[in-house]
Amino acid sequence: MSALKLELKEKIIEQLNLEDLSVEEISDSEPLFGEGLGLDSIDALELIVMLDKDYGIKLADPKEGRKIFESIDTMAAYIEANKS
Amino acid sequence: MKKSVYINSVGSVSPQNTLDNSVFLDEIVNYEDTTLAVISPNYKEFIPPAAARRMAKGIKMSTASAKTALSEAQIEESAVDAIIVGTGLGCIGDSEKFIKDIIDNDEQYLTPTRFIQSSHNTVAGQIALGMGCKGHNFTYVHSSSSFESSLLDAKMQLEENEAKHILVGGVDELVDHHENTHRFIGHIKKTPVHTNALLTSKSKGAVFSEGANFFLLSNEKTNSVYSQLIALKTFNTIALERIESLATDFLSENNLSIKDIDLIVMGNNGDIEFDAYYDELSNNIFKETPQAYYKHLSGEFDTASAFGFWLANKILKNQNIPKAVQMNSIQPEKLQTILLYNQYRGENQSFVLLKGC
């Protein structure tokens, strides 16, 4: 699980162009949207595509994303439970 | 009655140190290469990090350049009535990445960020979003006369008083695939050329580059005024033997003759196939006129003429022709009227006439 969390942080930094951040600066439980990393709706779309492309997980209902993308912890847990 | 059009401020991001308007080519950065990249400013001074992370290089260069121009003119951002940008290829870097994603992922998994920036009008749009400018927002895409097309639109709107202040700019970025393609077809020089040796390189092609040059044009002068835009004219193609007569016609249309021109600023890029147009003017009707050139400093790109426009404006305001841009040894008695001439590979030619204020 910790390897997956590290991988997710690296992917988020690369795909969302968060060049000023390092993996150490993203905590596992920190909110990704809003007050935490401050991601926005375009980032949410990028993350949905990332789940599909890299982990084979399609989000049938984009509203699910609100809970899944809450933090690195919730993303990793969802991927572990659903990856194909 | 038509209103006069003034260039009230400038902003330039280029391969030289041009963004600081308190200096004017005091120290030339010399290169020996076949392509040049801009000297990137500290973008954090101009763009919030959260916004910058999705911006292509062209947008970042333009924002820094545009904000510098607005700051120099000391007008409120809300006073800008329109934003007009000329670009040959827009944010070509993200266009390339978007197309690569389509191919690599078999038309699946396309994400919005690169698509947003893959259109030519992204730059003008992003500047407007950053400023909250809801006015006329237009992008001209016309190869090496893209910037002049933008100038013409702004000039007409200001003359008719349809706008008071217009932000006008030219931007293009240099990226891998674009560079590789132009290298392959021989439009980029095969061997590196030193900055000081561009005109004597005697080889085909140009030194490719990138840059963003923005200006605040208004129909009233501000304290920072640089020049008055008198006239401009573009041509798709001109036969070499007609260039002299068209230059004199252009001056006549503006009640001027060759002797009224204090300096001609030309877009020589050292390409032996096409510099003949410039040579035709500099060796004949303008041989007694002080001459300047700039593409050894800026490199060649579709909107490189906007750097020439920046140079001419700085010369008029500073009343000084930096030694690095002098093409002949004739010194002007005064610096009041400047003619700019540019073409790329014999096409999209332009004359622009500026007068000191």
Coordinates of C-alpha atoms in Angstrom, one line a residue:
Chain A
M1 CA 0.0 0.0 0.0
S2 CA 2.8 2.5 0.9
A3 CA 4.4 1.8 -2.5
L4 CA 1.1 2.6 -4.2
K5 CA 0.7 5.8 -2.2
L6 CA 4.2 6.9 -3.3
E7 CA 3.4 6.1 -6.9
L8 CA 0.2 8.1 -6.7
K9 CA 2.0 11.1 -5.3
E10 CA 4.5 10.9 -8.1
K11 CA 1.8 10.6 -10.7
I12 CA -0.2 13.5 -9.3
I13 CA 2.9 15.8 -9.3
E14 CA 3.8 14.8 -12.9
Q15 CA 0.3 14.8 -14.4
L16 CA -1.0 17.9 -12.6
N17 CA 2.2 19.9 -13.2
L18 CA 2.8 20.4 -9.5
E19 CA 6.5 21.0 -10.2
D20 CA 7.0 23.0 -7.0
L21 CA 5.9 20.1 -4.8
S22 CA 7.8 17.0 -3.7
V23 CA 6.3 13.7 -2.7
E24 CA 7.4 14.4 0.9
E25 CA 5.2 17.5 1.0
I26 CA 2.0 15.6 0.2
S27 CA 0.7 13.8 3.3
D28 CA -1.4 10.7 3.0
S29 CA -4.4 12.1 4.8
E30 CA -4.2 15.7 3.5
P31 CA -7.3 16.8 1.4
L32 CA -6.4 16.9 -2.3
F33 CA -9.0 19.5 -3.1
G34 CA -10.0 22.7 -1.4
E35 CA -7.7 23.6 1.5
G36 CA -5.1 20.9 1.0
L37 CA -3.4 20.7 -2.3
G38 CA -5.9 23.1 -3.8
L39 CA -6.8 21.0 -6.8
D40 CA -9.7 22.0 -8.9
S41 CA -12.4 20.5 -11.3
I42 CA -9.9 20.2 -14.2
D43 CA -7.6 18.2 -11.9
A44 CA -10.5 16.0 -11.0
L45 CA -11.0 15.1 -14.7
E46 CA -7.2 14.4 -15.0
L47 CA -7.4 12.1 -12.0
I48 CA -10.5 10.2 -13.4
V49 CA -8.5 9.6 -16.7
M50 CA -5.5 8.5 -14.6
L51 CA -7.5 5.9 -12.8
D52 CA -8.8 4.5 -16.1
K53 CA -5.5 4.6 -18.0
D54 CA -3.1 3.5 -15.3
Y55 CA -5.3 1.2 -13.1
G56 CA -8.1 0.1 -15.4
I57 CA -10.8 1.6 -13.1
K58 CA -13.7 3.4 -14.8
L59 CA -15.7 5.7 -12.7
A60 CA -19.3 5.1 -13.8
D61 CA -20.5 8.0 -11.7
P62 CA -18.2 11.0 -11.6
K63 CA -19.9 12.0 -8.3
E64 CA -18.1 9.1 -6.7
G65 CA -14.9 11.0 -7.2
R66 CA -15.6 13.4 -4.4
K67 CA -15.0 10.5 -1.8
I68 CA -12.4 8.7 -3.8
F69 CA -10.2 11.7 -4.4
E70 CA -10.5 13.0 -0.8
S71 CA -6.9 12.1 0.0
I72 CA -4.0 9.9 -1.0
D73 CA -5.3 7.4 1.6
T74 CA -8.8 7.2 0.1
M75 CA -7.4 7.0 -3.5
A76 CA -5.0 4.1 -2.6
A77 CA -7.7 2.2 -0.8
Y78 CA -10.1 2.5 -3.7
I79 CA -7.5 1.4 -6.2
E80 CA -6.6 -1.6 -4.1
A81 CA -10.2 -2.6 -3.8
N82 CA -11.1 -2.1 -7.5
K83 CA -8.1 -2.4 -9.7
S84 CA -8.4 -4.9 -12.6
Chain B
M1 CA -11.4 62.9 -37.8
K2 CA -9.2 59.9 -37.2
K3 CA -7.4 59.8 -33.8
S4 CA -3.6 59.3 -33.6
V5 CA -2.3 56.0 -32.3
Y6 CA 0.5 55.9 -29.7
I7 CA 2.7 53.1 -28.4
N8 CA 2.6 53.9 -24.7
S9 CA 4.5 51.0 -23.2
V10 CA 6.4 47.8 -24.1
G11 CA 7.2 44.4 -22.6
S12 CA 9.6 41.9 -24.1
V13 CA 10.6 38.4 -23.3
S14 CA 13.4 37.3 -25.7
P15 CA 16.8 35.6 -25.8
Q16 CA 18.2 38.9 -24.6
N17 CA 17.7 40.7 -21.2
T18 CA 14.8 42.8 -22.5
L19 CA 12.1 42.5 -19.8
D20 CA 13.6 45.3 -17.6
N21 CA 12.5 48.5 -19.3
S22 CA 15.1 50.5 -17.3
V23 CA 17.9 49.2 -19.5
F24 CA 18.2 48.9 -23.3
L25 CA 20.5 46.2 -24.6
D26 CA 23.3 47.3 -22.3
E27 CA 24.7 43.9 -22.3
I28 CA 24.3 41.6 -25.3
V29 CA 23.9 37.9 -24.6
N30 CA 26.0 36.1 -27.3
Y31 CA 25.0 32.7 -28.6
E32 CA 26.6 30.2 -31.0
D33 CA 23.8 27.9 -32.0
T34 CA 21.1 27.1 -34.6
T35 CA 18.2 27.8 -32.2
L36 CA 17.8 30.2 -29.3
A37 CA 15.5 30.0 -26.2
V38 CA 14.2 33.0 -24.3
I39 CA 15.7 34.0 -21.0
S40 CA 12.9 33.0 -18.8
P41 CA 11.9 35.6 -16.2
N42 CA 10.9 34.6 -12.7
Y43 CA 7.3 33.8 -13.7
K44 CA 6.2 33.7 -10.0
E45 CA 6.5 37.5 -10.0
F46 CA 3.8 37.6 -12.7
I47 CA 1.6 34.6 -12.3
P48 CA 0.2 32.8 -9.2
P49 CA 1.8 29.4 -9.0
A50 CA -1.6 27.6 -9.1
A51 CA -2.4 29.3 -12.4
A52 CA 1.1 28.9 -13.8
R53 CA 1.2 25.1 -13.5
R54 CA -1.2 24.6 -16.4
M55 CA 0.3 27.4 -18.6
A56 CA 2.3 26.6 -21.7
K57 CA 5.6 28.5 -22.1
G58 CA 4.0 30.8 -24.7
I59 CA 1.3 31.9 -22.2
K60 CA 3.8 32.4 -19.4
M61 CA 6.1 34.5 -21.7
S62 CA 3.1 36.5 -22.9
T63 CA 1.7 37.2 -19.4
A64 CA 5.1 38.4 -18.2
S65 CA 5.5 40.6 -21.2
A66 CA 1.9 42.0 -21.1
K67 CA 2.0 42.7 -17.4
T68 CA 5.3 44.5 -17.8
A69 CA 3.8 46.7 -20.6
L70 CA 0.7 47.5 -18.5
S71 CA 2.8 48.3 -15.5
E72 CA 5.0 50.7 -17.4
A73 CA 2.0 52.5 -18.8
Q74 CA 0.6 52.8 -15.3
I75 CA -3.0 52.3 -16.3
E76 CA -5.5 50.1 -14.5
E77 CA -6.0 46.6 -16.1
S78 CA -9.7 47.5 -16.2
A79 CA -8.9 50.3 -18.6
V80 CA -7.8 47.9 -21.3
D81 CA -10.6 47.8 -23.9
A82 CA -9.2 44.9 -26.0
I83 CA -6.5 42.3 -26.3
I84 CA -5.2 41.4 -29.7
V85 CA -2.5 38.8 -30.2
G86 CA -0.6 37.7 -33.3
T87 CA 1.0 34.2 -33.4
G88 CA 2.2 32.0 -36.1
L89 CA 1.6 28.7 -34.2
G90 CA 0.0 29.5 -30.9
C91 CA 0.9 27.2 -28.0
I92 CA 2.3 24.6 -30.4
G93 CA 4.0 22.7 -27.6
D94 CA 0.7 21.6 -26.1
S95 CA -0.8 21.0 -29.6
E96 CA 2.0 18.6 -30.2
K97 CA 1.5 16.8 -26.8
F98 CA -2.2 16.6 -27.4
I99 CA -1.8 15.0 -30.8
K100 CA 0.8 12.7 -29.4
D101 CA -1.6 11.6 -26.6
I102 CA -4.2 10.9 -29.3
I103 CA -1.8 8.7 -31.2
D104 CA -0.2 7.0 -28.2
N105 CA -3.4 6.2 -26.4
D106 CA -5.4 5.2 -29.5
E107 CA -7.7 8.2 -29.1
Q108 CA -8.5 7.3 -25.5
Y109 CA -7.7 8.9 -22.2
L110 CA -7.5 12.5 -23.5
T111 CA -7.2 15.0 -20.7
P112 CA -8.5 18.6 -20.7
T113 CA -5.3 20.6 -19.9
R114 CA -3.4 20.1 -23.1
F115 CA -6.6 20.5 -25.2
I116 CA -7.3 23.8 -23.5
Q117 CA -3.9 25.1 -24.5
S118 CA -3.8 23.6 -28.0
S119 CA -5.7 26.3 -29.7
H120 CA -4.0 29.5 -31.1
N121 CA -6.2 31.9 -29.2
T122 CA -5.3 30.5 -25.7
V123 CA -2.7 33.3 -25.1
A124 CA -5.1 36.2 -25.7
G125 CA -7.8 34.3 -23.7
Q126 CA -5.5 33.5 -20.7
I127 CA -4.3 37.1 -20.5
A128 CA -7.9 38.3 -20.6
L129 CA -8.9 35.8 -17.8
G130 CA -6.0 37.0 -15.7
M131 CA -6.9 40.6 -16.1
G132 CA -10.7 40.2 -16.1
C133 CA -10.9 41.9 -19.5
K134 CA -14.2 41.1 -21.2
G135 CA -13.6 43.3 -24.2
H136 CA -12.7 42.5 -27.8
N137 CA -10.3 39.5 -27.7
F138 CA -8.8 38.4 -31.0
T139 CA -6.0 36.4 -32.3
Y140 CA -4.4 36.7 -35.8
V141 CA -2.6 33.7 -37.2
H142 CA -0.9 34.7 -40.4
S143 CA 2.6 33.4 -40.4
S144 CA 5.2 36.1 -40.3
S145 CA 2.7 38.9 -40.6
S146 CA 0.6 37.7 -37.6
F147 CA 1.8 40.6 -35.4
E148 CA 1.3 43.2 -38.1
S149 CA -2.3 42.0 -38.6
S150 CA -2.8 42.5 -34.9
L151 CA -1.3 46.0 -35.1
L152 CA -3.6 46.9 -38.0
D153 CA -6.7 45.8 -36.2
A154 CA -5.7 47.8 -33.1
K155 CA -4.7 50.8 -35.2
M156 CA -8.1 50.9 -37.0
Q157 CA -10.1 50.5 -33.7
L158 CA -8.1 53.3 -32.0
E159 CA -8.3 55.7 -34.9
E160 CA -12.1 55.3 -35.0
N161 CA -12.2 55.7 -31.2
E162 CA -13.8 52.3 -30.8
A163 CA -11.3 51.6 -28.1
K164 CA -8.9 53.8 -26.1
H165 CA -6.3 51.3 -24.9
I166 CA -5.5 48.0 -26.6
L167 CA -2.9 45.5 -25.5
V168 CA -1.2 44.1 -28.7
G169 CA 1.3 41.4 -28.8
G170 CA 3.2 38.8 -30.8
V171 CA 4.2 35.4 -29.4
D172 CA 5.6 32.1 -30.6
E173 CA 7.3 29.3 -28.7
L174 CA 10.0 26.9 -30.0
V175 CA 9.3 23.3 -29.2
D176 CA 10.8 19.9 -30.2
H177 CA 8.6 18.6 -33.0
H178 CA 8.3 22.0 -34.7
E179 CA 12.1 22.5 -34.5
N180 CA 12.8 19.0 -35.8
T181 CA 10.4 19.5 -38.7
H182 CA 12.0 22.8 -39.7
R183 CA 15.4 21.3 -39.3
F184 CA 14.4 18.4 -41.6
I185 CA 13.2 20.8 -44.4
G186 CA 16.2 23.0 -44.1
H187 CA 14.6 26.1 -42.7
I188 CA 17.0 26.0 -39.7
K189 CA 20.7 26.5 -40.3
K190 CA 22.7 23.3 -40.3
T191 CA 25.7 24.7 -38.4
P192 CA 25.8 27.0 -35.4
V193 CA 26.2 30.7 -36.0
H194 CA 27.6 33.2 -33.6
T195 CA 25.4 36.2 -32.7
N196 CA 27.9 38.5 -34.4
A197 CA 28.2 36.5 -37.5
L198 CA 24.6 36.1 -38.6
L199 CA 24.8 38.3 -41.7
T200 CA 28.1 36.8 -42.8
S201 CA 27.1 33.2 -42.3
K202 CA 26.5 32.7 -46.1
S203 CA 24.3 29.7 -45.5
K204 CA 20.7 28.6 -46.0
G205 CA 18.1 28.8 -43.3
A206 CA 17.7 30.9 -40.1
V207 CA 18.5 30.6 -36.4
F208 CA 15.1 29.7 -35.0
S209 CA 13.9 31.1 -31.7
E210 CA 10.9 32.2 -29.7
G211 CA 9.6 35.3 -27.8
A212 CA 6.8 37.4 -26.6
N213 CA 6.6 41.1 -27.2
F214 CA 3.6 43.1 -26.0
F215 CA 2.7 46.8 -26.3
L216 CA 0.0 49.1 -25.0
L217 CA -1.4 51.1 -27.9
S218 CA -3.7 54.0 -27.1
N219 CA -5.3 56.9 -28.9
E220 CA -3.9 59.2 -26.2
K221 CA -0.4 59.6 -24.9
T222 CA 0.6 58.5 -21.4
N223 CA 3.7 59.7 -19.6
S224 CA 5.5 56.6 -20.7
V225 CA 4.9 57.1 -24.5
Y226 CA 7.4 55.6 -26.9
S227 CA 6.2 56.5 -30.4
Q228 CA 3.3 57.2 -32.7
L229 CA 2.2 54.5 -35.1
I230 CA 1.9 56.3 -38.5
A231 CA 1.2 53.5 -41.0
L232 CA 1.6 49.9 -41.8
K233 CA 1.1 47.8 -44.8
T234 CA 1.4 44.0 -45.4
F235 CA 1.9 42.0 -48.6
N236 CA 1.5 38.3 -49.1
T237 CA 4.3 38.1 -51.7
I238 CA 6.4 40.7 -53.5
A239 CA 8.6 40.0 -56.5
L240 CA 12.2 41.0 -55.6
E241 CA 12.4 43.6 -58.4
R242 CA 9.3 45.4 -57.0
I243 CA 10.5 45.8 -53.4
E244 CA 12.1 49.2 -54.0
S245 CA 9.2 50.7 -55.7
L246 CA 6.8 49.4 -53.1
A247 CA 8.9 50.9 -50.3
T248 CA 8.9 54.3 -52.0
D249 CA 5.2 54.0 -52.7
F250 CA 4.6 53.3 -49.0
L251 CA 6.6 56.3 -48.0
S252 CA 4.8 58.5 -50.6
E253 CA 1.4 57.4 -49.3
N254 CA 2.5 58.9 -46.0
N255 CA 4.0 62.1 -47.6
L256 CA 7.5 61.0 -46.9
S257 CA 10.6 60.3 -49.0
I258 CA 13.7 58.2 -48.5
K259 CA 15.6 61.2 -47.0
D260 CA 12.9 61.5 -44.3
I261 CA 13.7 58.1 -42.9
D262 CA 16.2 58.5 -40.0
L263 CA 16.6 54.7 -39.5
I264 CA 15.5 51.6 -41.3
V265 CA 15.1 48.5 -39.1
M266 CA 15.2 45.3 -41.1
G267 CA 14.5 41.7 -40.4
N268 CA 17.6 40.1 -42.0
N269 CA 18.0 36.6 -40.7
G270 CA 21.2 35.6 -42.6
D271 CA 19.4 33.2 -45.0
I272 CA 21.3 33.5 -48.3
E273 CA 18.2 32.5 -50.2
F274 CA 16.0 35.3 -49.0
D275 CA 18.1 38.1 -47.5
A276 CA 18.2 39.5 -51.0
Y277 CA 15.0 41.4 -50.3
Y278 CA 16.8 43.3 -47.5
D279 CA 20.0 43.7 -49.5
E280 CA 17.9 45.2 -52.4
L281 CA 16.8 48.0 -50.0
S282 CA 20.0 48.5 -48.0
N283 CA 22.3 48.5 -51.0
N284 CA 20.2 50.8 -53.1
I285 CA 17.5 53.3 -52.1
F286 CA 18.5 53.1 -48.4
K287 CA 22.2 53.0 -48.8
E288 CA 22.6 56.5 -47.4
T289 CA 20.2 55.7 -44.6
P290 CA 21.2 54.5 -41.1
Q291 CA 20.3 50.8 -40.9
A292 CA 19.7 48.4 -38.1
Y293 CA 18.8 44.7 -37.8
Y294 CA 17.8 42.5 -34.8
K295 CA 17.3 38.8 -35.7
H296 CA 20.9 38.0 -34.5
L297 CA 19.6 39.0 -31.1
S298 CA 16.0 37.7 -31.2
G299 CA 16.3 34.8 -33.6
E300 CA 13.7 34.0 -36.3
F301 CA 10.1 33.1 -35.5
D302 CA 6.7 34.0 -36.9
T303 CA 6.4 37.0 -34.7
A304 CA 10.0 38.1 -34.6
S305 CA 9.0 41.3 -36.2
A306 CA 7.4 42.3 -32.9
F307 CA 10.9 42.2 -31.4
G308 CA 11.9 44.6 -34.2
F309 CA 8.9 46.8 -33.3
W310 CA 10.1 46.7 -29.7
L311 CA 13.6 47.7 -30.8
A312 CA 12.4 50.6 -32.9
N313 CA 10.3 51.9 -30.0
K314 CA 13.2 51.7 -27.6
I315 CA 15.4 53.5 -30.1
L316 CA 12.9 56.3 -30.4
K317 CA 12.4 56.7 -26.7
N318 CA 16.1 56.4 -25.8
Q319 CA 17.3 58.3 -28.8
N320 CA 20.1 55.9 -29.1
I321 CA 20.9 53.0 -31.5
P322 CA 22.8 50.3 -29.6
K323 CA 26.0 49.4 -31.4
A324 CA 25.0 45.7 -31.5
V325 CA 22.1 46.4 -33.9
Q326 CA 23.8 48.9 -36.3
M327 CA 24.1 47.4 -39.7
N328 CA 26.0 50.2 -41.3
S329 CA 28.2 53.0 -40.0
I330 CA 25.9 55.9 -41.0
Q331 CA 24.8 57.8 -37.9
P332 CA 21.4 59.7 -38.0
E333 CA 21.3 63.4 -37.5
K334 CA 18.1 62.9 -35.6
L335 CA 16.0 59.9 -34.6
Q336 CA 12.4 60.9 -35.4
T337 CA 11.1 58.6 -38.2
I338 CA 11.8 54.9 -38.4
L339 CA 10.7 52.5 -41.1
L340 CA 10.5 48.8 -40.3
Y341 CA 10.7 46.2 -43.0
N342 CA 10.3 42.4 -42.5
Q343 CA 9.6 39.3 -44.6
Y344 CA 10.2 35.6 -44.0
R345 CA 11.3 33.4 -47.0
G346 CA 10.0 36.1 -49.4
E347 CA 6.5 36.0 -48.0
N348 CA 4.2 37.9 -45.6
Q349 CA 6.1 41.1 -46.0
S350 CA 5.4 44.2 -44.0
F351 CA 6.3 47.9 -43.8
V352 CA 5.7 49.8 -40.5
L353 CA 6.3 53.5 -40.0
L354 CA 6.9 54.9 -36.5
K355 CA 7.5 58.5 -35.4
G356 CA 9.0 59.7 -32.2
C357 CA 6.8 61.7 -29.7

